[in-house]
Every structure is written in C-alpha cells, then in structure tokens.
Tab-separated table of C-alpha atoms in Angstrom:
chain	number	residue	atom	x	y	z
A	1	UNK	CA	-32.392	-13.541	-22.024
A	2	UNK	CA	-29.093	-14.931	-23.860
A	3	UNK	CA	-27.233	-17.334	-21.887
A	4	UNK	CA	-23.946	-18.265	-21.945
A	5	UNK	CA	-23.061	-21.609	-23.007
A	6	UNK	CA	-23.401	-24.760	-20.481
A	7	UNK	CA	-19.668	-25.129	-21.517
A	8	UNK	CA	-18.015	-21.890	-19.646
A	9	UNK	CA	-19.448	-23.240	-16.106
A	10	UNK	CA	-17.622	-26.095	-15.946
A	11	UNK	CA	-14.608	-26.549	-13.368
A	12	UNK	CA	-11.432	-26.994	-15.549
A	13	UNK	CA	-9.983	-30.076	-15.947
A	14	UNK	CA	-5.535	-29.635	-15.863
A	15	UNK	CA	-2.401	-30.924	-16.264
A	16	UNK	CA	-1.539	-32.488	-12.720
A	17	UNK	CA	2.161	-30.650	-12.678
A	18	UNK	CA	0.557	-27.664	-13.352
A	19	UNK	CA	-1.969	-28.354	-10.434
A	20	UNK	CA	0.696	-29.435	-8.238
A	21	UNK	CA	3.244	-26.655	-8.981
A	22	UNK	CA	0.296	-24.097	-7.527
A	23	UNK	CA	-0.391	-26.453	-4.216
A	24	UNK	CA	3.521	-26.671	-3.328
A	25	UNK	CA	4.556	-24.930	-0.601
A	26	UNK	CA	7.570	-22.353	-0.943
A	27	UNK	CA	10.786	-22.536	1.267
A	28	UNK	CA	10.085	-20.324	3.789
A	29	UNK	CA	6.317	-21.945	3.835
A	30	UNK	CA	7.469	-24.961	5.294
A	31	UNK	CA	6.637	-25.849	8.569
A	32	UNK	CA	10.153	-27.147	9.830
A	33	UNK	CA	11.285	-23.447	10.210
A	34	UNK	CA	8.773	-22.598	12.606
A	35	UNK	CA	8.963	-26.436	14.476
A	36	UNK	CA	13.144	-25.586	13.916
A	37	UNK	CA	12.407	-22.152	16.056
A	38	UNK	CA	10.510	-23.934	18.792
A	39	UNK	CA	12.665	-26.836	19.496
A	40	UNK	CA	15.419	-24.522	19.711
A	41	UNK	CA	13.702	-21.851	22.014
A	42	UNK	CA	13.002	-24.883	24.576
A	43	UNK	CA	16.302	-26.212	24.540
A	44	UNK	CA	17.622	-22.677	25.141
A	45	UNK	CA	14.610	-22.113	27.813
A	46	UNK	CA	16.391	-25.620	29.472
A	47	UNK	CA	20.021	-24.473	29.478
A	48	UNK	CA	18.553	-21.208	30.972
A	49	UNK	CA	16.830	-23.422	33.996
A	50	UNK	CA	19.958	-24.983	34.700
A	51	UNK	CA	21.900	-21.906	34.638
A	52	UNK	CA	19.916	-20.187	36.339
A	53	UNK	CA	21.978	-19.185	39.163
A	54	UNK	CA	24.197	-17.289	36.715
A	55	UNK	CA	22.651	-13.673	36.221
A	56	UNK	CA	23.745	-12.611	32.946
A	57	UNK	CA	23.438	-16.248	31.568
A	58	UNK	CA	19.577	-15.631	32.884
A	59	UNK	CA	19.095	-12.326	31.655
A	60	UNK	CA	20.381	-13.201	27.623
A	61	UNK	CA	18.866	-16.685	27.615
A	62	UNK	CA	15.574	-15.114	28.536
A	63	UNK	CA	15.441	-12.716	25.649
A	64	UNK	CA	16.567	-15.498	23.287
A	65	UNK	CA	13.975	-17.460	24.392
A	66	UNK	CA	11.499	-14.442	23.562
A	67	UNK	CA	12.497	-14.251	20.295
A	68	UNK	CA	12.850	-17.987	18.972
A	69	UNK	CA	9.261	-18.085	20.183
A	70	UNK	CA	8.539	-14.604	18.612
A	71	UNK	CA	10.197	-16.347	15.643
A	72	UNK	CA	8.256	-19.423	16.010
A	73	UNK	CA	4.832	-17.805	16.490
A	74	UNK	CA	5.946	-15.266	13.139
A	75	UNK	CA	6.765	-18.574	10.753
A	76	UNK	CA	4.043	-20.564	11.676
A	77	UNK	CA	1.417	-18.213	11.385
A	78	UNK	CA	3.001	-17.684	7.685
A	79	UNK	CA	3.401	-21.692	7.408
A	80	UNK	CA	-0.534	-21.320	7.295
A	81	UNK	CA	-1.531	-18.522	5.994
A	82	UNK	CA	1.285	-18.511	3.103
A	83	UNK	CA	2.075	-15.013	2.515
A	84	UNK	CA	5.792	-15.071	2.164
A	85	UNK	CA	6.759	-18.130	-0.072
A	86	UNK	CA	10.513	-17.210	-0.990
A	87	UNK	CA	12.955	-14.559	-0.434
A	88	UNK	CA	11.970	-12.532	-3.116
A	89	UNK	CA	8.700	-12.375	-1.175
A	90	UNK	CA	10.367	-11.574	2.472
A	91	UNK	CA	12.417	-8.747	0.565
A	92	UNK	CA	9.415	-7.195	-1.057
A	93	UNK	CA	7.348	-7.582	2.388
A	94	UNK	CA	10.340	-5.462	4.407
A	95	UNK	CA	10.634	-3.126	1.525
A	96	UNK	CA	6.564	-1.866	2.987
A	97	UNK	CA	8.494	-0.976	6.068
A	98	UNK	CA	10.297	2.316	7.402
A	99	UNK	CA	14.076	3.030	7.622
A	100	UNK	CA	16.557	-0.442	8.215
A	101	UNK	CA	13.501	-2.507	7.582
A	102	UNK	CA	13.200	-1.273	4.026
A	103	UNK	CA	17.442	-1.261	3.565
A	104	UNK	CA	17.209	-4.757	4.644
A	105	UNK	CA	14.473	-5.330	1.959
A	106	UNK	CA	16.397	-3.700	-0.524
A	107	UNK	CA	19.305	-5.579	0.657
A	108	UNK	CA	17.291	-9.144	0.100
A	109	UNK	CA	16.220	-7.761	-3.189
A	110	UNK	CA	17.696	-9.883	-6.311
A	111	UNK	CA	15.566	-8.138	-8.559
A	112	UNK	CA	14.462	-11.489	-9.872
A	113	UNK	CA	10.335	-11.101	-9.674
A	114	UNK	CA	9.864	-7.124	-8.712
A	115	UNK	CA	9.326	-4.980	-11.802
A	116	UNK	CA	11.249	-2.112	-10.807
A	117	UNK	CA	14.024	-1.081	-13.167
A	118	UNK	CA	13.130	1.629	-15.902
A	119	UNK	CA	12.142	0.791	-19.368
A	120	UNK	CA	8.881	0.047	-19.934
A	121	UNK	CA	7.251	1.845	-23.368
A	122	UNK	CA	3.936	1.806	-21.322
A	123	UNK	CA	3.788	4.677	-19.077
A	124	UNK	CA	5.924	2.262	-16.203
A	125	UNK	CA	8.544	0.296	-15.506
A	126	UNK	CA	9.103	-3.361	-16.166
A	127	UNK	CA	11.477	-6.458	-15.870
A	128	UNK	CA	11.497	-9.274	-18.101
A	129	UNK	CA	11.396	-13.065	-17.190
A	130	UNK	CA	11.687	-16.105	-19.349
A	131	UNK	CA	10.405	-14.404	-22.016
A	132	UNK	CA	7.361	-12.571	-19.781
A	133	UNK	CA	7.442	-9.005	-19.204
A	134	UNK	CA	5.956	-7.092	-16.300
A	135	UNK	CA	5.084	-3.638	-16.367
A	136	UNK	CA	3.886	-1.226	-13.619
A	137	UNK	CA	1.328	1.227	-14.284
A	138	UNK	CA	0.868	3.849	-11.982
A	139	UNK	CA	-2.412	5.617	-12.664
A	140	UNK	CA	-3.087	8.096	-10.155
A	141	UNK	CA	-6.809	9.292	-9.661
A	142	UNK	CA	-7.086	12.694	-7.536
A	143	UNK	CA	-10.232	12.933	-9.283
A	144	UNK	CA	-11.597	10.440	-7.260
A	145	UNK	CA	-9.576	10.062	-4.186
A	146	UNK	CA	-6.903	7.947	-5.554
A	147	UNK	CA	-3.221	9.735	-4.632
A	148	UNK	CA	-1.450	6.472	-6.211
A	149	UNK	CA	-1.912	3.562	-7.855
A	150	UNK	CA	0.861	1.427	-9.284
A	151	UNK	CA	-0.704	-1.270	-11.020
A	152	UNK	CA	1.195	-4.480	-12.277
A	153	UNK	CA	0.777	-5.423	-15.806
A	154	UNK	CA	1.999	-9.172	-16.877
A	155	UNK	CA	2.192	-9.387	-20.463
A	156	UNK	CA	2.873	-12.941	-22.407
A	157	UNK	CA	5.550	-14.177	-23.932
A	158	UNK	CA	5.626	-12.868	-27.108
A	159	UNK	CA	3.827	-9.717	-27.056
A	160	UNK	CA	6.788	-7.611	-28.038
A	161	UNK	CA	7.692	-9.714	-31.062
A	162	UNK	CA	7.178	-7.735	-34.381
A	163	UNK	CA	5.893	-11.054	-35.585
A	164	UNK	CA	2.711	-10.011	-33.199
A	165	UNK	CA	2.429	-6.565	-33.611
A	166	UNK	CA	-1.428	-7.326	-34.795
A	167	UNK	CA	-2.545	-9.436	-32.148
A	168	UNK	CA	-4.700	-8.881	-29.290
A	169	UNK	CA	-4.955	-10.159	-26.349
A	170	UNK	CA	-7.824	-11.124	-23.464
A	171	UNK	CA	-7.408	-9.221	-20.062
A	172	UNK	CA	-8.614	-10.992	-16.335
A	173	UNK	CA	-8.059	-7.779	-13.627
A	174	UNK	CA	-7.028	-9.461	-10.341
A	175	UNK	CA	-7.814	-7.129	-7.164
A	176	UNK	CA	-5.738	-8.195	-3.882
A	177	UNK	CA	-7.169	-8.757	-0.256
A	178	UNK	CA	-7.308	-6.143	2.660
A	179	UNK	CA	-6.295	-5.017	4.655
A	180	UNK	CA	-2.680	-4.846	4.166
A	181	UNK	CA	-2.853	-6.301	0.725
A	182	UNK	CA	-1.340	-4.624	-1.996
A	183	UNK	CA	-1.004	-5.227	-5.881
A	184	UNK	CA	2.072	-6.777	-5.390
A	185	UNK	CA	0.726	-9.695	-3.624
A	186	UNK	CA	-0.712	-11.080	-6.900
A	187	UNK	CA	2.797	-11.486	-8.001
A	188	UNK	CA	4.768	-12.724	-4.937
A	189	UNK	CA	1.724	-14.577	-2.639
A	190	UNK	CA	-0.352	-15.426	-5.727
A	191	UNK	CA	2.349	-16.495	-7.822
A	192	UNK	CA	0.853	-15.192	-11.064
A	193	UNK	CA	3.176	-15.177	-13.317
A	194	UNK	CA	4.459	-18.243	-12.181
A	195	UNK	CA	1.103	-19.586	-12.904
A	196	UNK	CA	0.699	-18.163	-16.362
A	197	UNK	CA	3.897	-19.272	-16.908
A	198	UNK	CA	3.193	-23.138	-16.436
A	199	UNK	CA	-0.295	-23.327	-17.542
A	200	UNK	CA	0.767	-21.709	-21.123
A	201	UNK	CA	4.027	-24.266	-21.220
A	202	UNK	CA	1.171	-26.857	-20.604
A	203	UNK	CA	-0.844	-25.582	-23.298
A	204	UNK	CA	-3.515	-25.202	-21.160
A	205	UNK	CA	-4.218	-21.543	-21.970
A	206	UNK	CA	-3.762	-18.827	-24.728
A	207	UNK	CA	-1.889	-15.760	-24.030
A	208	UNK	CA	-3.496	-13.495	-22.155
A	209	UNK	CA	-2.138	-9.806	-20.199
A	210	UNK	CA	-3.027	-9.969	-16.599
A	211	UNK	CA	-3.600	-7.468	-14.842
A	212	UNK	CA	-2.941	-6.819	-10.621
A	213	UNK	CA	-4.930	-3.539	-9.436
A	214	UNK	CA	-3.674	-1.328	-6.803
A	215	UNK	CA	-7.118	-0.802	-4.703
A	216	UNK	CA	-5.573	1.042	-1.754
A	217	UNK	CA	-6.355	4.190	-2.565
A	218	UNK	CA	-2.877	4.546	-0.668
A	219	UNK	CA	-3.809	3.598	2.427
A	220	UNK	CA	-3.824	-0.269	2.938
A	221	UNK	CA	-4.152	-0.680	5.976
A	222	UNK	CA	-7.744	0.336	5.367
A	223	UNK	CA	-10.559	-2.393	4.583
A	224	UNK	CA	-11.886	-0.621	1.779
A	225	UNK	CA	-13.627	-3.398	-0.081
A	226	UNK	CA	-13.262	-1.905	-3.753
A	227	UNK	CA	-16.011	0.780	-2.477
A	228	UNK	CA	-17.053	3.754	-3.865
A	229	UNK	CA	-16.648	5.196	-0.230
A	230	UNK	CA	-19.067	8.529	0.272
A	231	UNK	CA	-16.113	11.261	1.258
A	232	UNK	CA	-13.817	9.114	0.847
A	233	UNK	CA	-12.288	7.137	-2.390
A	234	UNK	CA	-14.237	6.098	-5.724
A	235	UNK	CA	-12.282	2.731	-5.841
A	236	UNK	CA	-14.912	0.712	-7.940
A	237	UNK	CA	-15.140	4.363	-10.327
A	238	UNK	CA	-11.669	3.981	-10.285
A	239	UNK	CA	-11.241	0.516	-11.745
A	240	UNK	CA	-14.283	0.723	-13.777
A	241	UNK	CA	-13.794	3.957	-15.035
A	242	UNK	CA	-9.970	4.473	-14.978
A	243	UNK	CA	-8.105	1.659	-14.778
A	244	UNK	CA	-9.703	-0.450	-17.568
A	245	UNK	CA	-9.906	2.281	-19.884
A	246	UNK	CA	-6.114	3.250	-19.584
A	247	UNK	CA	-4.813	-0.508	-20.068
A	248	UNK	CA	-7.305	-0.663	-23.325
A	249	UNK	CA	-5.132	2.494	-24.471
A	250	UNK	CA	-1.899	1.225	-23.160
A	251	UNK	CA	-1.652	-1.947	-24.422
A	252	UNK	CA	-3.134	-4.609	-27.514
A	253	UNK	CA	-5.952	-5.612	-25.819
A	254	UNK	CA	-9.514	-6.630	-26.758
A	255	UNK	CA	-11.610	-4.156	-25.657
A	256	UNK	CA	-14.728	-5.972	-25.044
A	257	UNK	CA	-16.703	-7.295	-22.548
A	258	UNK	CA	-16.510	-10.931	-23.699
A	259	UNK	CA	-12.475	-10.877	-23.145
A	260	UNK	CA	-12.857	-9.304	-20.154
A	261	UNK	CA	-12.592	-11.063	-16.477
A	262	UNK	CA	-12.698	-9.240	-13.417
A	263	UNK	CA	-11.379	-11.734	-10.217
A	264	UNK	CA	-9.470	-11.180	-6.371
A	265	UNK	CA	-9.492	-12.784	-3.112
A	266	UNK	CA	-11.089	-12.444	0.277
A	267	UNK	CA	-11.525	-8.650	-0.061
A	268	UNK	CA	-10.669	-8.136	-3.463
A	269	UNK	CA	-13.300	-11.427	-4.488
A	270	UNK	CA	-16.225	-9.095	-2.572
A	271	UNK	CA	-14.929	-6.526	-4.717
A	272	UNK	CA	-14.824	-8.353	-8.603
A	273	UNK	CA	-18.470	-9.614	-7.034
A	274	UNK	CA	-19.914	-6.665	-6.115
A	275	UNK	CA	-18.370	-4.445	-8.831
A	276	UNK	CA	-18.321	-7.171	-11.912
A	277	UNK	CA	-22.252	-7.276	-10.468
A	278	UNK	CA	-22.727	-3.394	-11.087
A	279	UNK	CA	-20.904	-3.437	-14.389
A	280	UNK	CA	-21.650	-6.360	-16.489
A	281	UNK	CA	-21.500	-4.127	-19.249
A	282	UNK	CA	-17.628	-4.045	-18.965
A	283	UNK	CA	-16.735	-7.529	-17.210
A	284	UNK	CA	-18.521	-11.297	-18.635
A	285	UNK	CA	-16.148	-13.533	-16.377
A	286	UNK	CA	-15.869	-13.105	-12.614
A	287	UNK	CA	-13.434	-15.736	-11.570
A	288	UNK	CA	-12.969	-15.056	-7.481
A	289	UNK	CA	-11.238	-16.711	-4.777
A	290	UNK	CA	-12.376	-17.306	-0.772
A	291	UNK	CA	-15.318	-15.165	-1.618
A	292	UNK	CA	-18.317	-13.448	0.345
A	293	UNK	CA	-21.140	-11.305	0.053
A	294	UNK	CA	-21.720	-9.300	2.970
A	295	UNK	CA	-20.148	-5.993	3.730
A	296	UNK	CA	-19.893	-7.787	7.329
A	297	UNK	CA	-17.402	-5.688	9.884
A	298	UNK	CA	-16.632	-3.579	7.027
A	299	UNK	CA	-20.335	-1.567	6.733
A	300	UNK	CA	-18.615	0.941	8.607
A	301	UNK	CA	-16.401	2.568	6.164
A	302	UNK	CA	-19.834	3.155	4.244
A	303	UNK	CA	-20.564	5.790	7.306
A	304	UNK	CA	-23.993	4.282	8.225
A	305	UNK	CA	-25.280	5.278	4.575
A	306	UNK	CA	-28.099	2.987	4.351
A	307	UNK	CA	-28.720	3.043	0.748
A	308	UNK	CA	-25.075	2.471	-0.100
A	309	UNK	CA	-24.970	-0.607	2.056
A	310	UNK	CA	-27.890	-1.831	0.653
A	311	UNK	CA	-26.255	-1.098	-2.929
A	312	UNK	CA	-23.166	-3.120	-2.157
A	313	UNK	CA	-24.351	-6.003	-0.153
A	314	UNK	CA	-24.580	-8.930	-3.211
A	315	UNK	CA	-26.591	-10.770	-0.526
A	316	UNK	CA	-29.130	-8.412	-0.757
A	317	UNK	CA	-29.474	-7.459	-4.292
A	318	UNK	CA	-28.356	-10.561	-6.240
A	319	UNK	CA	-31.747	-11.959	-6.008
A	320	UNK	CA	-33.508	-9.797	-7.540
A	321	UNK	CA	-30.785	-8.242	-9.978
A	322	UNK	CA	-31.665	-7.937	-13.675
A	323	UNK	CA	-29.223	-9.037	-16.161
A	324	UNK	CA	-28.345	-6.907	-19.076
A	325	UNK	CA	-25.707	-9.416	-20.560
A	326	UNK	CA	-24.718	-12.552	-19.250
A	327	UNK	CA	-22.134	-13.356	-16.921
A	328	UNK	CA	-20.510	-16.863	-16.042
A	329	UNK	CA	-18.865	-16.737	-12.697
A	330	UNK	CA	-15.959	-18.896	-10.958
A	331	UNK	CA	-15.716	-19.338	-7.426
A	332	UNK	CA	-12.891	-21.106	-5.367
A	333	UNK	CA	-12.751	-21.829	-1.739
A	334	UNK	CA	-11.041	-24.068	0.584
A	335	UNK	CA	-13.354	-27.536	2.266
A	336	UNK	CA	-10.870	-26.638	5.076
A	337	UNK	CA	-13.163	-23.073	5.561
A	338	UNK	CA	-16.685	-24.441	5.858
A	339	UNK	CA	-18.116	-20.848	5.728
A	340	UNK	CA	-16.598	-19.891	2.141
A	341	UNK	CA	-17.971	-23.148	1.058
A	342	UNK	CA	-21.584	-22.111	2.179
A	343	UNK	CA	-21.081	-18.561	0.468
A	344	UNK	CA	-20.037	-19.751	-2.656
A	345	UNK	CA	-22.660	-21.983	-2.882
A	346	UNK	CA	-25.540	-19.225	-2.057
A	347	UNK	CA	-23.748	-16.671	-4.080
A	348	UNK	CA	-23.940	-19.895	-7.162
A	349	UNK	CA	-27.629	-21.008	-6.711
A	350	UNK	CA	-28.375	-17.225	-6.139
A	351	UNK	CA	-26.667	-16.830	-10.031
A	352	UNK	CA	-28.334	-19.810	-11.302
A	353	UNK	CA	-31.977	-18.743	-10.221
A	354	UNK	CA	-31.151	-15.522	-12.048
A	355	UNK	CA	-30.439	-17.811	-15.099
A	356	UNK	CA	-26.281	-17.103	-14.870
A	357	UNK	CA	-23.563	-19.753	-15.122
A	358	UNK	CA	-21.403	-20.430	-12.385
A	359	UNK	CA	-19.445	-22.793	-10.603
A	360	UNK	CA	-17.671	-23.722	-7.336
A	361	UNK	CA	-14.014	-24.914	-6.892
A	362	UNK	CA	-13.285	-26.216	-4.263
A	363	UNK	CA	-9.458	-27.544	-3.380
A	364	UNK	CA	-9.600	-30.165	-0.077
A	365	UNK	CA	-8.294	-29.687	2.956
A	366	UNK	CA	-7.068	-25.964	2.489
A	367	UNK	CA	-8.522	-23.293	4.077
A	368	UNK	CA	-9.044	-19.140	3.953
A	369	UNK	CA	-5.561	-18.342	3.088
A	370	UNK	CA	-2.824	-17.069	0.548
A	371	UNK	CA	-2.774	-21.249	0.236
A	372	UNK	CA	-5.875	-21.732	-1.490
A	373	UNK	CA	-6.100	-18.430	-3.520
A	374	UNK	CA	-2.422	-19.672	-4.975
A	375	UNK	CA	-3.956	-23.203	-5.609
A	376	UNK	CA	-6.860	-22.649	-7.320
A	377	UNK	CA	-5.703	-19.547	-9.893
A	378	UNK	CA	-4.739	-22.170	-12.222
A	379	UNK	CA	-8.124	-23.103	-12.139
A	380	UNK	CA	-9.663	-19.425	-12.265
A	381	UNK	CA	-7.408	-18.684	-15.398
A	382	UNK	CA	-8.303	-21.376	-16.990
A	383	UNK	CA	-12.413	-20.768	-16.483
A	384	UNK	CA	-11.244	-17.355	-18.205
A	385	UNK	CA	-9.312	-18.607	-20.939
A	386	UNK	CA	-12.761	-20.945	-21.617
A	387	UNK	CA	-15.051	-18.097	-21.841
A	388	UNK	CA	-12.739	-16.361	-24.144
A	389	UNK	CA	-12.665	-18.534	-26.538
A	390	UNK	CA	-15.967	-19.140	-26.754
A	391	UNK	CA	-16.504	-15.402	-27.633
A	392	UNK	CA	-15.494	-14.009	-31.337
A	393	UNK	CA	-12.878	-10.734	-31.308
A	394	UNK	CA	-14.994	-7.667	-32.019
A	395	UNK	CA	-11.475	-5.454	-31.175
C-alpha cells in the first residue's frame, strides 16, 4: 500500500501572532459583559428590597432584574462557548430570526464580513476584503433533497489578477456543526478568513480557496450529521457529488484528490470523517475539529436502518476499512474536553493500525466549543497546506 510521507502527520509548527490572533477572545466574548450584567442585576435586585414597599418601584425592578440575569445567563453562556465574537457576528446571528429580530440584524449589519452585495462572476454574490474576495454559491439539490444551499467561497488574494489567470489553486471544504449551525459560522465563529488572512501575511501558507458548505439541507435545526438520510436528504451525495464538482467548474482549482481536504467541527468533523472515509477517492486530507465517531443521540434520524448505522458509524468500520489511496488526517480537540481527547486518539491509533497518517492537536485548557475550533484552524490549514505541497499538480 503507498503511504503518505512521515512528513504530512506532523502537528504544525507557527508563527506565535498568528497562534495568538486565533486564541483571542472577541469583544463581545469577554467575560466582563456577562460579570457587568450580574453585578448590575443584584444591585438593582437590592434597591428593589429596600423599596419594596413601593408597588410600581417592585413591579419594574423585578422585571429588570429578570432580564440583567436573562442577559447575564445569555453572555456568559457565549463567553464560553464563543459563538458571537463581534458585532458583525450578533448582526448576522439576528438576521436567522423572524420580523424586528432580523430588521435589527440588518440594522447591526456594516456589511464589513457578510458576502451579500451582487457581483460575483461565479454563479453568487461576493464582497471583497483586503484584497480577499468571498463568494456565495448557492447550489440547490432537489435531486437529492437539498431545497437550498448557499455555500461560501473564500478566494485568495490575488486570484482575480490577470497576472494569475493560469494558476490553480488547492481547495480544504469546511462543513459547520449542528444543530443550528450554518455555513456562515465558518466565517463569523470560525474566523476563516481572518485566519487565512494572517497565516498567508505570515507566510505560513500558499494560497488556497476555502470553501464553507451549507449542510442543512434547509432545515438546521436538524442534527443531520452530513447523512445520506433514507427519505430524507442525500447530504454526503450532495457534497460529494454536487458540491465539489460545481466549485471544480466554477473556479481555478486543482481538481485532484491530492489538493483536496475535506474538514468541520463537532457535527460537521463526524461528517469530513465519515464521508472523507467513504470517499478517499475525492478527499487525501481530513483536517477536523472536536471530533467523534459515533452516530450517538443522532442514530435516530437514520430511522432504525440497521445497515445504514452500521455504514456510518467510523467506530465500527474504521478497523477493518480497506484503503484505496492514502489519507493523512488532522484532528484537534480541547485538554479542557477529556472525551474528544480519548476520540481523537482511538479514531488516530485506529488510522495508524490501518497504516494511515494522522495526528492529534490538542490546544490546553479549552474545551468543546466555537473556542477551540477557532484556535486550532490555523493549525488544520496549515496540516493542509503541508500535504499539498508535498503532492505534484496533475490539474
């Protein structure tokens, strides 16, 4: 069996701004806001005590005090998990909900990060930023369940220049978490092309197009798990069979295998696993984030089909799984999450007995959250970037 060489699997070694840029904590991260909401809500709750024999001074410092707690409870649980790093974030996170919620999004809206104004020669739209330009895609799939699918394309600096009208360029696929996740997520929570930005300012990385699939299937709130769901959604079909192909046609890519990396988090790391895992033929990188192997609490939306659990449990299969091609594999969790540290470690000595190259990143102290996924993507990229250089353009 060809191997890969010893050199892909190693963890990157980077520039400590560029490591320390990813680990920072945005403004409305911190955790003085939520700390700021609770001191205030008990020094409300104590001028309500000592007014209490004043009705309507009761009756309003009661509800204040419900929602500086409210508040409190909202911020911290963000301070922790890190969804919502900035504004831009907050405005695209309101812009999911109905009626003023959305206005207010819009409202928030600077138009800064969020590809949304028409242009883009692609098929999409797209907005350009310091010289990076981000496209969305949408690439409906009726075919196979997929009503919508707007997926966010980051290109590099340079692409449009006439100067590179030849050159082609390596793609890593990045699949977002469920439920609730969305491709957006990658760009505001993830801080992608943020990321990209700094590592290729650092040199530490060649231009590359990354790209942030929409694995809803429309629905988010559902925990689909990038399945091919019987009656329901062909979501790994979809990205296998749709997705890649249309960005190859869109867009100067190389087509191959070998310059192609397949990653996600939480949910969307089960789902570069278990689909990189069926199609090794299309994907030689997996570079995944807090990831697991197990359909777990999910096996439901598989409907009790046996087989297809059995067929999309990596647990299960890896083992045993014969290797057409190579693969060398990333995976980065948290010390503070004690169970993603175990999994990645199975899922690597499970790839190493099957003669694969992979490696664990692990980032101390942080835990299964928006935190760590941010932190260690400069780490994932760069395990990409590795792989494709070692590989010679055949596109």
């Amino acid at each position: 069996m060809a191997r890969v060489s010893p050199q892909v699997a190693v963890d990157p070694v980077l520039p400590g701004d560029v490591t320390a840029r990813a680990r920072d904590l945005g403004p409305f991260e911190s955790p003085f806001i939520w700390l700021t909401f609770a001191t205030v809500a008990v020094a409300v709750l104590a001028a309500v005590i000592a007014l209490s024999y004043r009705r309507r001074a009761r009756r309003w410092g009661c509800t204040a005090v419900g929602v500086l707690l409210l508040l409190a409870a909202v911020t911290a649980v963000n301070s922790y998990v890190g969804y919502v790093r900035t504004s831009d974030d907050l405005a695209r996170l309101l812009q999911r909900g109905p009626g003023a919620v959305n206005l207010d999004g819009r409202l928030l809206d600077d138009d800064h990060e969020a590809p949304e104004a028409p242009s883009a020669p692609h098929g999409g739209t797209g907005v350009a930023a310091a010289g990076q330009k981000i496209d969305v895609v949408p690439l409906p799939d009726p075919a196979h369940g997929i009503p919508s699918g707007s997926n966010y394309v980051i290109l590099p600096p340079g692409y449009g220049d006439p100067a590179n009208a030849g050159r082609r360029y390596p793609v890593v696929y990045l699949i977002h978490g469920y439920p609730y996740g969305g491709p957006r997520d990658w760009l505001t929570s993830g801080d992608a092309p943020g990321t990209l930005q700094a590592l290729q300012q650092a040199g530490a990385v060649n231009p590359m197009i990354v790209v942030s699939v929409d694995m809803t299937a429309g629905v988010p709130s559902t925990d689909w798990e990038c399945l091919d769901v019987p009656g329901g959604p062909r979501l790994e079909t979809y990205l296998a069979s749709t997705v890649v192909p249309a960005i190859d046609h869109r867009y100067r890519t190389l087509a191959d295998r070998s310059h192609r990396a397949l990653g996600g988090m939480s949910g969307g790391g089960f789902g570069a696993l278990n689909i990189g895992l069926h199609h090794v033929d299309e994907f030689a990188t997996l570079v995944i984030a807090l990831p697991y192997d197990d359909l777990n609490d999910s096996v439901g939306v598989l409907g009790g089909d046996q087989a297809a659990i059995a067929a999309n449990t990596p647990r299960r299969y890896l083992p045993t799984m014969r290797f057409p091609a190579p693969i060398s594999v990333m995976l980065a969790v948290g010390t503070g999450a004690p169970t993603d540290v175990t999994t990645a470690h199975r899922i690597a000595d499970a790839l190493h007995a099957r003669g694969q190259d992979a490696v664990v990143h692990a980032e101390r102290g942080f835990n299964h959250t928006w935190h760590t996924a941010r932190a260690t993507l400069p780490y994932l990229l760069a395990f990409a970037d590795r792989a494709f250089r070692q590989s010679p353009a055949t596109s």
